[in-house]
Amino acid sequence: MTDCVACLDPQNYAAIALKLQETAIHAEECIYALETSLREVTNPATIIATTSGVPNSNANILLNVTIANVTTYANSALTSYATATQWTTGMWQVGMNLTATATGAVTDNSYRELYVAVKAADITLSPAALPYPGYSQISMVTVTEPNTGNGVDMTISSVVALTRAEDQPVFFFRHGNTGSAMAIANGGQLWATRLGDVTSLRVV
Amino acid sequence: MPANTPIYGFTYPCNGDPISVAVFQALANQIDTRLQSVQLDENYALGRHVHIASIANQAGIAPGVETPLTNAGAVYTVVDAGIYVVSFGFFLINTTTLDSTRVRIRRNATPNFGVTLNNNANNSYNTNCVGVIQAVPGDTINPTVLWVGTGVGTMANQRLRIRQAVRIV
């Protein structure tokens, strides 16, 4: 507090009231700045959404699974996972989990892929495949269908850097189940939590 | 009339107000109380809950039965409400034959997320799943396994990692 509040001189005691006002205001400024920083650390911007109404996925077609979801937790201005304008720049840990089940015949040992990528603003949300212009920081997991009657559970997580306004993380699903389309069950989770600022190192 | 600061309402005298030691004491106490609140925030920031467990092998796991993993470290009991990032790695071994393995992470009795492996030709291998769980005090976070094949399996190389990402106060 000694950095924020100056002591009175003996010849200035007539200004006690004014000095108390200054003390109160300076104390508030110092505490507010500290409290705000600590609250950002304790309660980083976080969102959790569950899939709801993702359309069925045809074989060998990259399907955006981010667009049909319902937010179940949000503690910041980011209240919708699919709205690019709500994402802030920074380092984010993002992830998704889902269960995919064949709607009809199961193609044994066929692939299931779950992707995460960062999409730049003004880029189409329907790439034919990944990599694709405008999509960066791509990660992918693959499982193959065991055909044991339980569908396929998948999870993916990555740390991504959102460096420009309207950068946003997106998730895609693709499969090789030529026997039938695949359904993404409601209740899959999309989530993201902000880890901090994107800091550029200064080269001296 | 005394006035108050706009955010925390610290009280200070205005022109014409009497000034006594009580005025100093009241302001000091108000600031002290607010600093105690900041101290709590600091404790929350530094005291994030973390659970890191390498779990002993669990044998005797029958096929076709969703089996909770129960050795020490496999069950985490939530202390503070929050959002938790959970990661679990594992390796199913010792089966006679093995077609598939599925691990799910539960909050209490409800599965939240999981991963399925195709162990075609009886190949067993390490893998990992990761997701988030929103939990309240007393909730348990615990993996379960369901596998298809024959014989009796052992869950090995179990690594449960839990980090509190957000504290919900």
XYZ file of C-alpha atoms in Angstrom:
373
model
C 0.000 0.000 0.000
C 2.918 2.371 0.518
C 3.254 2.612 -3.249
C -0.277 3.903 -3.506
C -0.726 6.286 -0.557
C 1.498 9.197 0.446
C 1.856 10.360 4.056
C 0.813 13.845 5.243
C 3.319 16.535 6.087
C 2.954 18.170 9.549
C 1.978 21.569 8.080
C -0.879 20.085 6.039
C -3.191 18.597 8.690
C -5.997 20.926 7.615
C -6.404 18.779 4.521
C -7.162 15.639 6.514
C -10.586 15.147 4.968
C -9.187 15.508 1.480
C -6.360 13.136 2.289
C -8.794 10.531 3.591
C -10.761 10.816 0.372
C -7.593 10.325 -1.651
C -6.648 7.359 0.538
C -9.998 5.721 0.029
C -9.933 6.232 -3.735
C -6.313 5.098 -4.154
C -6.933 2.032 -2.013
C -9.917 1.146 -4.163
C -7.903 1.530 -7.366
C -5.096 -0.686 -6.104
C -7.370 -3.387 -4.723
C -9.628 -3.421 -7.768
C -6.702 -3.960 -10.150
C -5.372 -6.789 -8.006
C -8.757 -8.397 -7.551
C -9.531 -8.257 -11.275
C -6.262 -9.982 -12.152
C -6.773 -12.687 -9.547
C -10.352 -13.312 -10.663
C -9.131 -13.795 -14.245
C -6.706 -16.448 -13.020
C -9.216 -18.164 -10.781
C -12.082 -18.031 -13.222
C -10.729 -18.085 -16.803
C -13.175 -17.753 -19.649
C -14.632 -21.229 -20.109
C -17.453 -22.699 -22.112
C -19.009 -26.147 -22.205
C -21.645 -27.108 -24.771
C -23.336 -30.379 -25.626
C -24.105 -31.579 -29.109
C -27.732 -31.439 -30.070
C -29.081 -32.224 -33.495
C -25.826 -32.843 -35.363
C -26.892 -34.154 -38.775
C -26.013 -37.716 -39.718
C -22.644 -38.131 -41.353
C -22.209 -39.834 -44.726
C -19.078 -41.845 -45.457
C -15.886 -40.017 -46.409
C -17.484 -36.575 -45.969
C -15.949 -34.062 -43.556
C -18.752 -32.976 -41.228
C -18.592 -29.871 -39.041
C -19.810 -31.049 -35.634
C -19.475 -27.650 -33.978
C -22.559 -25.989 -35.380
C -25.308 -27.882 -33.548
C -24.880 -27.562 -29.809
C -26.410 -26.130 -26.655
C -24.314 -24.221 -24.140
C -24.472 -25.710 -20.654
C -21.812 -23.576 -18.945
C -20.360 -20.164 -19.766
C -18.721 -17.650 -17.448
C -17.735 -14.876 -19.871
C -18.877 -13.096 -23.009
C -18.248 -16.374 -24.869
C -21.709 -17.908 -24.646
C -21.926 -19.722 -27.976
C -19.243 -22.117 -29.209
C -20.164 -21.596 -32.853
C -20.147 -17.766 -32.843
C -16.789 -16.536 -34.120
C -17.240 -12.964 -32.885
C -17.398 -14.082 -29.262
C -13.948 -15.696 -29.140
C -11.119 -13.574 -27.690
C -7.489 -13.877 -28.631
C -5.250 -15.956 -26.389
C -4.082 -19.486 -25.691
C -7.000 -21.851 -25.273
C -7.271 -25.498 -24.327
C -10.104 -26.906 -26.408
C -11.604 -30.338 -26.695
C -14.480 -32.455 -27.812
C -15.859 -35.889 -27.086
C -18.607 -37.714 -28.912
C -20.173 -41.106 -29.511
C -20.734 -42.127 -33.122
C -23.036 -45.002 -34.009
C -23.891 -46.455 -37.401
C -27.515 -45.849 -38.376
C -27.587 -49.156 -40.247
C -24.924 -51.600 -41.376
C -21.534 -51.348 -39.685
C -18.481 -51.527 -41.907
C -16.084 -53.529 -39.779
C -12.651 -51.934 -39.149
C -13.578 -48.740 -40.996
C -12.003 -45.510 -39.777
C -13.466 -42.754 -37.591
C -11.622 -39.427 -37.483
C -12.132 -36.472 -35.140
C -10.367 -33.209 -36.011
C -9.787 -29.920 -34.259
C -8.573 -26.854 -36.160
C -8.490 -23.079 -35.903
C -10.583 -21.335 -38.540
C -9.735 -17.827 -39.682
C -12.478 -15.260 -40.153
C -14.383 -15.170 -43.449
C -13.418 -18.728 -44.279
C -16.030 -21.266 -45.336
C -17.166 -23.697 -42.674
C -17.398 -26.530 -45.170
C -13.915 -27.595 -46.205
C -13.766 -30.678 -48.366
C -10.846 -32.086 -46.433
C -8.123 -31.008 -44.027
C -5.562 -29.453 -44.482
C -7.487 -26.662 -46.196
C -6.747 -22.951 -46.742
C -7.832 -20.871 -43.781
C -7.567 -23.752 -41.290
C -4.496 -24.062 -39.072
C -3.246 -25.852 -35.932
C -4.913 -29.060 -37.064
C -4.941 -32.111 -34.775
C -6.683 -35.389 -35.411
C -7.388 -38.692 -33.703
C -8.388 -41.894 -35.452
C -10.076 -45.012 -34.200
C -11.320 -47.954 -36.212
C -14.715 -49.539 -35.759
C -14.523 -52.743 -33.688
C -18.141 -53.649 -34.569
C -18.925 -54.938 -31.103
C -22.291 -53.238 -30.861
C -21.263 -50.253 -28.700
C -20.560 -47.614 -31.344
C -17.359 -45.612 -30.994
C -16.437 -43.130 -28.259
C -13.864 -40.502 -29.212
C -12.098 -37.636 -27.456
C -9.705 -34.989 -28.668
C -7.987 -32.091 -26.929
C -5.495 -29.500 -28.071
C -3.964 -26.180 -27.048
C -4.499 -23.567 -29.745
C -3.524 -19.950 -30.199
C -6.264 -17.575 -31.328
C -4.292 -14.621 -32.579
C -6.795 -12.590 -34.561
C -10.328 -11.394 -34.039
C -12.850 -14.044 -35.115
C -10.357 -16.892 -35.068
C -12.295 -19.810 -33.647
C -11.750 -23.504 -32.926
C -13.880 -25.937 -34.920
C -14.290 -29.718 -34.853
C -14.900 -32.072 -37.739
C -15.833 -35.741 -37.964
C -15.282 -38.113 -40.852
C -15.711 -41.852 -41.235
C -15.370 -44.668 -43.692
C -18.516 -46.587 -42.759
C -19.776 -47.152 -46.288
C -22.487 -49.515 -45.007
C -24.589 -46.660 -43.622
C -24.509 -43.099 -42.324
C -23.354 -42.413 -38.790
C -25.223 -40.570 -36.074
C -23.483 -38.299 -33.581
C -25.334 -38.788 -30.320
C -26.739 -35.818 -28.460
C -24.804 -35.051 -25.321
C -21.327 -35.038 -26.795
C -19.264 -32.223 -25.285
C -17.432 -29.280 -26.792
C -15.372 -27.344 -24.315
C -12.767 -24.627 -24.107
C -10.910 -22.847 -21.321
C -8.656 -19.853 -21.765
C -5.116 -20.428 -20.513
C -3.743 -16.904 -20.958
C -2.529 -14.301 -23.408
C -0.544 -15.054 -26.515
C 2.766 -13.463 -25.605
C 5.351 -12.550 -28.185
C 8.893 -12.910 -26.959
C 11.030 -9.867 -27.445
C 14.378 -10.572 -29.058
C 17.056 -8.298 -27.600
C -22.309 14.073 4.608
C -19.665 11.393 4.194
C -19.329 9.901 0.732
C -18.361 6.448 -0.553
C -16.008 5.248 -3.257
C -17.842 3.946 -6.349
C -16.782 0.274 -6.328
C -16.252 -0.945 -2.782
C -18.011 1.867 -0.920
C -15.052 2.938 1.238
C -16.322 5.832 3.378
C -14.520 9.164 3.584
C -15.448 12.556 5.141
C -16.515 15.502 3.010
C -16.268 19.266 3.536
C -17.686 20.189 6.929
C -17.848 16.653 8.314
C -16.318 16.144 11.781
C -13.173 14.062 11.770
C -12.346 11.782 14.646
C -10.319 8.633 15.211
C -13.489 6.695 14.432
C -13.382 7.972 10.857
C -9.841 6.668 10.426
C -10.768 3.382 12.096
C -13.826 2.839 9.902
C -11.878 3.401 6.677
C -9.042 1.180 7.820
C -11.457 -1.614 8.705
C -13.237 -1.354 5.361
C -9.966 -1.624 3.464
C -8.821 -4.490 5.656
C -12.025 -6.416 5.013
C -11.670 -5.996 1.280
C -8.054 -7.138 1.406
C -9.147 -10.305 3.161
C -11.444 -10.993 0.215
C -8.498 -10.500 -2.139
C -6.501 -12.904 -0.014
C -9.183 -15.517 -0.614
C -8.911 -14.949 -4.357
C -5.174 -15.398 -4.102
C -5.663 -18.671 -2.237
C -8.082 -19.856 -4.907
C -5.597 -18.918 -7.644
C -2.674 -20.669 -6.000
C -4.582 -23.587 -4.500
C -6.046 -25.111 -7.655
C -6.979 -28.725 -7.071
C -4.852 -31.269 -8.880
C -4.984 -35.058 -8.795
C -2.090 -37.044 -10.260
C -2.283 -40.797 -9.763
C -0.459 -43.745 -11.238
C -2.733 -46.571 -10.286
C -1.798 -50.149 -9.486
C -2.889 -52.816 -11.976
C -6.429 -54.104 -11.529
C -6.814 -57.740 -12.477
C -9.834 -60.001 -12.810
C -11.832 -57.823 -15.197
C -14.425 -59.921 -17.013
C -15.429 -59.216 -20.633
C -18.805 -57.731 -21.454
C -19.236 -56.073 -18.042
C -18.851 -52.320 -17.462
C -16.347 -52.443 -14.582
C -15.351 -49.479 -12.401
C -11.662 -49.108 -11.668
C -11.196 -49.030 -7.941
C -7.553 -49.204 -6.909
C -6.070 -46.356 -4.902
C -6.069 -43.165 -6.939
C -8.722 -44.304 -9.413
C -11.536 -42.505 -7.632
C -11.257 -38.754 -7.117
C -13.665 -37.064 -4.721
C -14.337 -33.437 -5.602
C -13.677 -30.911 -2.846
C -14.713 -27.631 -4.466
C -17.263 -26.906 -7.160
C -15.697 -26.266 -10.515
C -14.790 -27.353 -14.001
C -12.218 -30.132 -14.060
C -10.065 -31.247 -16.996
C -9.660 -35.014 -16.735
C -7.197 -37.230 -18.577
C -6.923 -41.003 -18.243
C -4.381 -43.317 -19.848
C -4.538 -47.092 -19.742
C -3.505 -50.412 -21.251
C -5.647 -53.597 -21.103
C -3.584 -56.770 -20.977
C -3.651 -60.499 -20.145
C -6.830 -61.361 -22.036
C -7.104 -64.592 -24.005
C -8.550 -62.786 -27.027
C -9.345 -59.098 -27.397
C -11.716 -57.444 -29.903
C -12.325 -54.022 -28.400
C -11.886 -51.888 -25.305
C -13.929 -48.933 -24.167
C -13.085 -46.673 -21.239
C -15.497 -44.065 -19.958
C -14.974 -41.419 -17.306
C -17.922 -41.066 -14.975
C -19.129 -38.344 -12.697
C -20.815 -40.373 -9.993
C -22.744 -43.024 -11.983
C -23.071 -41.009 -15.185
C -20.557 -41.432 -18.005
C -19.283 -38.108 -19.342
C -16.835 -39.080 -22.079
C -14.693 -41.974 -23.218
C -12.659 -43.675 -25.887
C -13.141 -46.881 -27.858
C -10.300 -49.010 -29.171
C -10.376 -51.616 -31.891
C -8.005 -54.314 -30.679
C -8.319 -56.325 -33.878
C -6.109 -59.412 -33.922
C -5.750 -59.194 -30.155
C -3.485 -56.159 -30.241
C -3.393 -54.343 -26.955
C -1.952 -50.874 -26.729
C -1.735 -47.780 -24.578
C -4.161 -44.970 -25.181
C -5.625 -41.942 -23.492
C -8.872 -40.014 -23.259
C -9.444 -36.436 -22.121
C -12.457 -34.264 -21.400
C -14.058 -31.915 -18.883
C -16.437 -32.521 -16.030
C -18.406 -29.935 -14.114
C -18.654 -31.134 -10.525
C -19.743 -30.152 -7.020
C -18.298 -31.166 -3.643
C -18.760 -34.849 -2.942
C -18.964 -35.891 -6.595
C -16.652 -38.713 -7.602
C -14.733 -38.928 -10.864
C -13.882 -42.479 -11.800
C -13.015 -44.498 -14.943
C -14.814 -47.654 -16.022
C -13.825 -50.231 -18.615
C -15.848 -52.449 -20.939
C -14.063 -54.886 -23.183
C -15.041 -57.576 -25.665
C -13.111 -60.792 -26.030
C -12.418 -63.878 -23.960
C -10.543 -64.636 -20.777
C -9.928 -62.234 -17.925
C -8.267 -58.848 -18.363
C -5.968 -56.614 -16.313
C -6.005 -52.831 -16.529
C -2.409 -51.657 -16.475
C -0.478 -48.394 -16.890
C -3.405 -46.461 -15.435
C -2.708 -42.729 -15.196
C -5.464 -40.448 -13.937
C -4.758 -36.720 -14.181
C -7.285 -34.146 -12.999
C -6.824 -30.365 -12.974
C -9.312 -27.813 -11.721
C -9.623 -25.320 -14.563
C -12.337 -23.087 -13.114
C -13.484 -22.623 -9.556
C -17.204 -22.004 -9.211
C -17.829 -19.985 -6.091
